[in-house]
CSV table of C-alpha atoms in Angstrom, one decimal:
chain,number,residue,atom,x,y,z
A,1,MET,CA,0.0,0.0,-0.1
A,2,THR,CA,1.4,3.0,-1.5
A,3,ASN,CA,2.1,5.9,1.4
A,4,ARG,CA,-1.3,8.0,0.5
A,5,ALA,CA,-3.3,4.6,-0.1
A,6,MET,CA,-2.2,4.5,4.3
A,7,CYS,CA,-2.7,8.0,4.9
A,8,ALA,CA,-6.6,8.0,3.0
A,9,ALA,CA,-7.0,4.8,4.7
A,10,LEU,CA,-6.5,6.5,8.7
A,11,PHE,CA,-7.8,9.3,7.3
A,12,LEU,CA,-11.0,7.4,6.9
A,13,LEU,CA,-10.7,5.3,9.8
A,14,CYS,CA,-10.7,8.5,11.7
A,15,SER,CA,-13.3,10.2,10.1
A,16,GLY,CA,-15.7,7.0,10.7
A,17,CYS,CA,-14.8,6.9,14.5
A,18,ALA,CA,-14.4,10.9,15.6
A,19,GLN,CA,-16.1,12.2,18.6
A,20,ASN,CA,-17.4,15.1,19.7
A,21,TYR,CA,-15.4,16.1,22.6
A,22,PRO,CA,-16.7,19.2,24.7
A,23,GLN,CA,-14.0,22.3,23.9
A,24,ASN,CA,-14.4,23.8,27.2
A,25,ALA,CA,-16.2,23.3,31.1
A,26,GLN,CA,-19.6,23.9,30.3
A,27,GLU,CA,-19.7,21.9,27.5
A,28,PHE,CA,-17.9,18.6,29.7
A,29,ARG,CA,-20.7,19.5,32.3
A,30,GLU,CA,-23.7,19.6,29.8
A,31,ALA,CA,-22.3,16.4,28.2
A,32,ILE,CA,-21.6,14.1,31.8
A,33,PRO,CA,-24.9,13.2,33.0
A,34,GLY,CA,-26.0,12.2,29.9
A,35,ALA,CA,-22.9,10.3,29.2
A,36,PHE,CA,-22.1,6.9,29.1
A,37,MET,CA,-20.3,6.1,32.2
A,38,GLY,CA,-20.5,10.2,33.3
A,39,LYS,CA,-21.1,10.7,36.3
A,40,GLN,CA,-22.3,14.0,38.7
A,41,GLN,CA,-21.3,14.0,42.6
A,42,SER,CA,-22.0,16.7,45.2
A,43,PHE,CA,-20.7,16.6,48.4
A,44,GLU,CA,-20.4,19.5,51.2
A,45,ALA,CA,-17.8,20.9,52.6
A,46,ASN,CA,-17.8,22.7,56.3
A,47,ARG,CA,-15.4,25.2,55.6
A,48,PRO,CA,-16.5,28.8,53.4
A,49,LEU,CA,-15.7,29.2,49.8
A,50,ARG,CA,-12.8,31.7,50.2
A,51,GLU,CA,-10.8,28.4,52.4
A,52,ILE,CA,-11.3,26.1,50.0
A,53,ALA,CA,-10.6,28.4,46.9
A,54,ARG,CA,-7.4,28.5,48.8
A,55,SER,CA,-6.8,25.0,48.8
A,56,LEU,CA,-7.6,24.5,45.6
A,57,GLU,CA,-5.4,27.2,44.1
A,58,ALA,CA,-2.6,25.9,46.0
A,59,ARG,CA,-3.2,22.2,45.4
A,60,ALA,CA,-5.0,21.9,42.3
A,61,PRO,CA,-1.2,23.3,40.1
A,62,GLU,CA,0.8,21.6,42.8
A,63,CYS,CA,-0.4,18.2,42.3
A,64,LEU,CA,-2.5,18.0,38.9
A,65,ASN,CA,0.0,19.9,36.3
A,66,VAL,CA,2.2,16.9,36.3
A,67,SER,CA,3.0,13.8,33.3
A,68,GLY,CA,2.3,10.2,34.3
A,69,ARG,CA,3.5,7.5,32.1
A,70,THR,CA,2.0,4.0,31.8
A,71,VAL,CA,3.9,1.3,29.8
A,72,SER,CA,1.5,-2.1,29.2
A,73,HIS,CA,3.2,-5.3,27.7
A,74,SER,CA,1.9,-8.9,26.8
A,75,ALA,CA,3.4,-11.3,24.7
A,76,THR,CA,1.6,-9.7,21.9
A,77,SER,CA,1.7,-5.7,22.0
A,78,TYR,CA,3.4,-2.6,24.1
A,79,GLN,CA,2.0,0.3,25.1
A,80,ASN,CA,3.6,3.4,25.8
A,81,ILE,CA,1.4,6.1,27.1
A,82,LEU,CA,2.9,9.7,28.3
A,83,ALA,CA,-0.2,11.8,29.1
A,84,THR,CA,0.2,15.9,30.4
A,85,TYR,CA,-2.8,17.2,32.9
A,86,LYS,CA,-3.7,21.3,32.9
A,87,ALA,CA,-5.3,22.2,35.9
A,88,THR,CA,-7.2,25.6,36.2
A,89,VAL,CA,-8.8,27.3,39.2
A,90,LEU,CA,-11.9,30.0,38.3
A,91,ALA,CA,-12.2,32.0,41.8
A,92,THR,CA,-14.5,34.7,42.6
A,93,ASP,CA,-16.6,35.3,45.4
A,94,LYS,CA,-19.8,33.5,44.1
A,95,LYS,CA,-17.9,30.3,43.0
A,96,VAL,CA,-14.8,28.5,42.4
A,97,GLU,CA,-14.2,26.5,39.7
A,98,LEU,CA,-11.6,23.5,39.1
A,99,HIS,CA,-11.1,21.9,35.5
A,100,LEU,CA,-9.0,19.4,34.8
A,101,GLN,CA,-7.5,18.6,31.2
A,102,ARG,CA,-5.5,15.5,29.9
A,103,ASN,CA,-3.6,15.9,26.7
A,104,TYR,CA,-2.5,12.4,25.8
A,105,GLU,CA,1.8,12.9,24.6
A,106,ARG,CA,2.3,9.5,23.0
A,107,GLY,CA,0.8,6.6,22.9
A,108,VAL,CA,-2.9,7.2,21.8
A,109,LEU,CA,-4.5,8.3,18.9
A,110,VAL,CA,-7.6,10.9,19.9
A,111,PRO,CA,-10.2,10.4,16.3
A,112,GLY,CA,-11.5,14.0,17.1
A,113,LYS,CA,-11.1,18.0,17.7
A,114,VAL,CA,-8.9,18.4,21.4
A,115,PRO,CA,-9.3,21.3,22.7
A,116,PRO,CA,-6.5,23.3,23.7
A,117,GLY,CA,-5.0,22.1,26.5
A,118,GLY,CA,-6.2,18.6,26.3
A,119,LEU,CA,-9.7,16.6,26.8
A,120,TYR,CA,-11.5,17.4,29.6
A,121,MET,CA,-11.9,14.8,32.3
A,122,LEU,CA,-13.6,16.4,35.2
A,123,VAL,CA,-15.1,20.1,36.0
A,124,ALA,CA,-15.7,20.7,39.8
A,125,ASP,CA,-17.8,23.5,40.9
A,126,ALA,CA,-18.0,24.8,44.7
A,127,THR,CA,-21.0,26.9,45.8
A,128,PRO,CA,-21.5,28.6,49.2
A,129,ILE,CA,-24.1,27.2,51.7
A,130,ASP,CA,-23.9,29.7,53.4
A,131,ARG,CA,-20.9,31.7,55.6
A,132,GLY,CA,-19.6,28.0,56.9
A,133,ARG,CA,-20.5,25.6,54.4
A,134,THR,CA,-20.0,24.9,50.8
A,135,ARG,CA,-21.2,23.0,47.9
A,136,ILE,CA,-19.0,20.5,45.8
A,137,ASP,CA,-19.9,18.9,42.3
A,138,ILE,CA,-18.3,17.4,40.3
A,139,TYR,CA,-18.6,16.1,36.8
A,140,SER,CA,-16.5,13.2,35.8
A,141,PRO,CA,-16.4,9.9,33.9
A,142,SER,CA,-17.7,6.8,36.2
A,143,MET,CA,-15.1,5.1,36.4
A,144,GLY,CA,-10.9,5.9,36.9
A,145,ALA,CA,-11.5,9.4,38.7
A,146,ASP,CA,-12.2,7.9,42.2
A,147,VAL,CA,-9.1,9.2,43.2
A,148,LEU,CA,-8.8,12.0,41.7
A,149,ILE,CA,-12.2,12.6,43.5
A,150,ARG,CA,-10.6,11.7,46.9
A,151,ALA,CA,-8.1,14.2,46.6
A,152,ILE,CA,-10.5,17.1,45.8
A,153,THR,CA,-12.4,16.1,48.4
A,154,GLY,CA,-9.2,15.8,51.0
A,155,TRP,CA,-8.9,19.4,49.6
A,156,ALA,CA,-12.3,20.7,49.8
A,157,THR,CA,-12.7,19.4,53.5
A,158,GLY,CA,-9.1,20.1,54.7
A,159,GLN,CA,-8.5,17.2,55.6
A,160,ASN,CA,-5.9,15.7,52.9
A,161,LEU,CA,-3.6,17.8,50.9
A,162,GLY,CA,-1.9,14.9,49.1
A,163,CYS,CA,-1.7,14.6,45.5
A,164,PRO,CA,-3.5,11.8,43.5
A,165,ASP,CA,-1.3,9.7,41.6
A,166,MET,CA,-2.8,11.0,37.8
A,167,THR,CA,-0.8,7.5,36.5
A,168,LYS,CA,-3.8,5.7,39.0
A,169,ALA,CA,-6.5,8.0,36.8
A,170,SER,CA,-7.4,7.0,34.0
B,1,MET,CA,14.5,-18.7,24.0
B,2,THR,CA,16.8,-17.5,21.3
B,3,ARG,CA,20.0,-16.4,21.3
B,4,SER,CA,18.6,-13.1,19.6
B,5,LYS,CA,15.9,-13.3,22.2
B,6,ILE,CA,18.5,-13.1,25.5
B,7,LEU,CA,20.4,-11.0,23.5
B,8,LEU,CA,17.7,-8.5,23.1
B,9,PHE,CA,16.7,-9.1,27.1
B,10,ALA,CA,20.0,-9.2,28.1
B,11,ALA,CA,20.5,-5.7,26.5
B,12,MET,CA,17.2,-4.3,27.7
B,13,LEU,CA,18.5,-5.1,31.4
B,14,ALA,CA,21.6,-3.7,31.0
B,15,ALA,CA,19.8,-0.2,29.5
B,16,GLY,CA,17.7,-0.5,32.5
B,17,CYS,CA,20.4,-0.6,35.0
B,18,ALA,CA,22.5,2.3,33.2
B,19,THR,CA,20.2,4.5,33.6
B,20,THR,CA,20.1,4.5,37.5
B,21,LYS,CA,23.2,5.1,39.9
B,22,THR,CA,23.8,5.2,43.8
B,23,TYR,CA,23.5,9.1,44.7
B,24,GLN,CA,27.0,9.0,46.9
B,25,GLY,CA,26.1,12.1,48.2
B,26,ALA,CA,27.5,15.1,49.4
B,27,ALA,CA,29.4,15.7,52.6
B,28,PRO,CA,28.0,17.1,55.2
B,29,GLU,CA,24.6,14.9,55.5
B,30,ASN,CA,22.0,17.4,55.7
B,31,VAL,CA,18.8,15.8,54.7
B,32,THR,CA,16.6,13.5,56.5
B,33,VAL,CA,13.8,11.5,54.5
B,34,HIS,CA,11.4,10.3,56.4
B,35,SER,CA,9.4,7.7,54.0
B,36,SER,CA,6.2,6.0,54.0
B,37,ILE,CA,5.3,3.8,51.2
B,38,SER,CA,2.5,1.3,50.4
B,39,LYS,CA,2.5,-0.8,47.5
B,40,MET,CA,4.9,1.2,45.3
B,41,ARG,CA,8.3,1.6,45.3
B,42,GLY,CA,9.9,5.3,46.3
B,43,ALA,CA,13.0,6.8,45.5
B,44,MET,CA,14.7,10.4,45.5
B,45,HIS,CA,16.7,11.2,42.4
B,46,VAL,CA,19.7,13.7,42.4
B,47,HIS,CA,20.3,16.6,39.7
B,48,GLU,CA,22.9,19.1,40.3
B,49,VAL,CA,21.9,22.5,38.5
B,50,ASP,CA,24.1,25.1,36.9
B,51,ALA,CA,24.0,28.6,36.4
B,52,ALA,CA,22.4,28.2,33.0
B,53,CYS,CA,19.4,26.2,35.2
B,54,ARG,CA,20.7,23.0,33.0
B,55,THR,CA,20.4,19.8,34.8
B,56,GLN,CA,22.9,16.7,35.1
B,57,TYR,CA,21.4,13.5,36.9
B,58,LEU,CA,24.3,12.8,40.2
B,59,GLY,CA,22.1,9.6,41.1
B,60,SER,CA,19.0,8.3,43.5
B,61,VAL,CA,18.8,7.0,46.5
B,62,GLN,CA,15.8,4.3,47.2
B,63,LEU,CA,12.9,4.5,49.2
B,64,ASP,CA,12.9,1.5,50.9
B,65,GLN,CA,13.6,2.4,54.6
B,66,PRO,CA,11.6,4.4,57.2
B,67,SER,CA,14.4,7.0,57.3
B,68,ILE,CA,17.5,7.3,55.3
B,69,ALA,CA,20.2,10.2,55.6
B,70,LEU,CA,22.1,11.9,52.9
B,71,GLY,CA,23.6,14.8,51.5
B,72,LEU,CA,23.3,17.7,48.9
B,73,PRO,CA,26.0,20.4,48.7
B,74,PRO,CA,25.4,23.6,50.4
B,75,GLU,CA,25.1,26.4,48.6
B,76,ARG,CA,24.6,24.9,45.6
B,77,LEU,CA,21.4,24.4,43.4
B,78,SER,CA,20.0,20.8,43.3
B,79,TYR,CA,17.2,19.5,41.6
B,80,VAL,CA,15.2,16.7,44.0
B,81,VAL,CA,12.3,14.4,42.2
B,82,VAL,CA,11.0,11.8,44.2
B,83,SER,CA,9.5,9.0,41.9
B,84,PHE,CA,6.7,6.7,42.2
B,85,GLU,CA,6.4,2.9,40.4
B,86,GLY,CA,4.6,-0.3,40.5
B,87,SER,CA,3.5,-2.5,38.7
B,88,SER,CA,0.1,-4.0,38.0
B,89,PHE,CA,-1.2,-6.8,39.5
B,90,LEU,CA,0.1,-9.8,37.4
B,91,GLY,CA,3.1,-7.0,35.9
B,92,GLY,CA,1.6,-6.5,32.4
B,93,SER,CA,1.9,-3.0,33.0
B,94,THR,CA,4.1,-0.5,35.2
B,95,THR,CA,3.4,3.3,36.5
B,96,ALA,CA,6.1,5.9,37.2
B,97,THR,CA,5.1,9.3,39.1
B,98,SER,CA,7.4,11.6,40.6
B,99,VAL,CA,6.9,15.2,41.8
B,100,GLY,CA,10.6,17.5,42.0
B,101,THR,CA,11.3,20.2,43.7
B,102,LEU,CA,14.7,22.7,43.7
B,103,VAL,CA,16.7,22.9,46.5
B,104,LYS,CA,19.5,25.0,47.9
B,105,PRO,CA,20.4,23.9,51.1
B,106,ARG,CA,21.8,26.7,53.0
B,107,ALA,CA,25.1,26.0,55.5
B,108,GLY,CA,24.6,24.8,58.8
B,109,TYR,CA,20.5,23.8,58.1
B,110,ARG,CA,18.9,21.2,58.4
B,111,TYR,CA,16.3,19.6,56.1
B,112,GLN,CA,14.2,16.8,56.5
B,113,PHE,CA,11.5,15.4,53.6
B,114,GLU,CA,8.1,14.2,54.8
B,115,VAL,CA,7.0,11.4,51.8
B,116,THR,CA,4.3,9.4,52.2
B,117,TYR,CA,2.2,7.1,49.7
B,118,ARG,CA,-0.9,5.4,50.9
B,119,ASP,CA,-4.3,5.1,48.4
B,120,SER,CA,-2.7,6.4,45.4
B,121,ILE,CA,-2.8,9.3,47.3
B,122,TYR,CA,1.0,11.0,48.2
B,123,HIS,CA,2.6,13.8,49.6
B,124,VAL,CA,6.2,15.3,49.6
B,125,ALA,CA,7.3,18.0,52.3
B,126,LEU,CA,10.0,19.4,52.3
B,127,ARG,CA,11.7,21.6,55.9
B,128,GLU,CA,14.0,23.2,56.6
B,129,THR,CA,15.4,23.4,60.4
B,130,ASP,CA,17.9,25.8,61.9
B,131,PRO,CA,19.9,24.2,64.5
B,132,ARG,CA,21.0,26.9,66.1
B,133,ARG,CA,18.1,29.1,66.8
B,134,GLY,CA,15.6,25.7,67.2
B,135,SER,CA,13.2,27.0,64.1
B,136,SER,CA,12.2,25.6,60.6
B,137,ARG,CA,9.9,26.0,58.2
B,138,GLU,CA,8.0,24.6,54.9
B,139,LEU,CA,9.3,25.2,51.8
B,140,ALA,CA,7.1,25.3,48.9
B,141,ARG,CA,8.1,23.5,45.9
B,142,ARG,CA,9.6,24.6,43.1
B,143,ASP,CA,9.8,23.5,39.9
B,144,LEU,CA,12.8,23.2,37.4
B,145,THR,CA,10.8,26.3,35.5
B,146,GLN,CA,11.2,29.0,38.6
B,147,CYS,CA,14.9,28.2,38.3
B,148,GLY,CA,16.7,31.7,37.8
B,149,VAL,CA,14.2,33.5,38.8
């Protein structure tokens, strides 16, 4: 097969399974409730919004702006995946948002338009309930985000400021 | 196993061994690393950093004991990377995650790393202590992009 034919075959393959990925956090929020393997969950933290903003602003860049490598091998295959993560925290007096994106640097072909910074993999919103309590809404996949959700819960409640091992988030 | 497979395996093994070496350390031993790592292998990798912020790998220390001591050269910039590496149940995949910080030890001061990894959540903290005054403070992590800033 010539290079041209191979390119055409690859293009057809990609266009056949192309996905419309959320291009921003709002699109991600709207997509998760109806998505296969999407999950929205909420909890209350007994801390004011301002304190949670401080925790997220301190921990998210340090813990989530990282790269993670996963190497899988079997008798017939070998896969070396390098993913880079980007966290964005937007804080106002009324709301704090955490956006997490993942960009595959190596090992994964993404069929579709990837937004700048990578595919959205989690969005968390913090909004005040009253002066001392805050509601946290998390939009994420239903599988593979457990470690991320535990970390964000720890930051929001102030009970665990550790970082999630991003290689455990799939 | 065929001869070619044996040679390939030996080459891979040698390549893997060649990438890490034991960090010899500097005098005095001004750093203590306390670690508590569950179900992963922890290691600390030391790099020296020159005036142009270029790094050169000096060696690694396995964090396989609750406490180890090592020396980082005082008044010189080092880049210290803590890594956690693990394998899946059947060994079909390996994962590695790491966190690095710049540190420039002050002469006469002591430094303490606290490294924990449990249930896929890790924490790496660095504290500087002045033994003469008994005062200490936590140092914020500084990644390589902050070199020269």
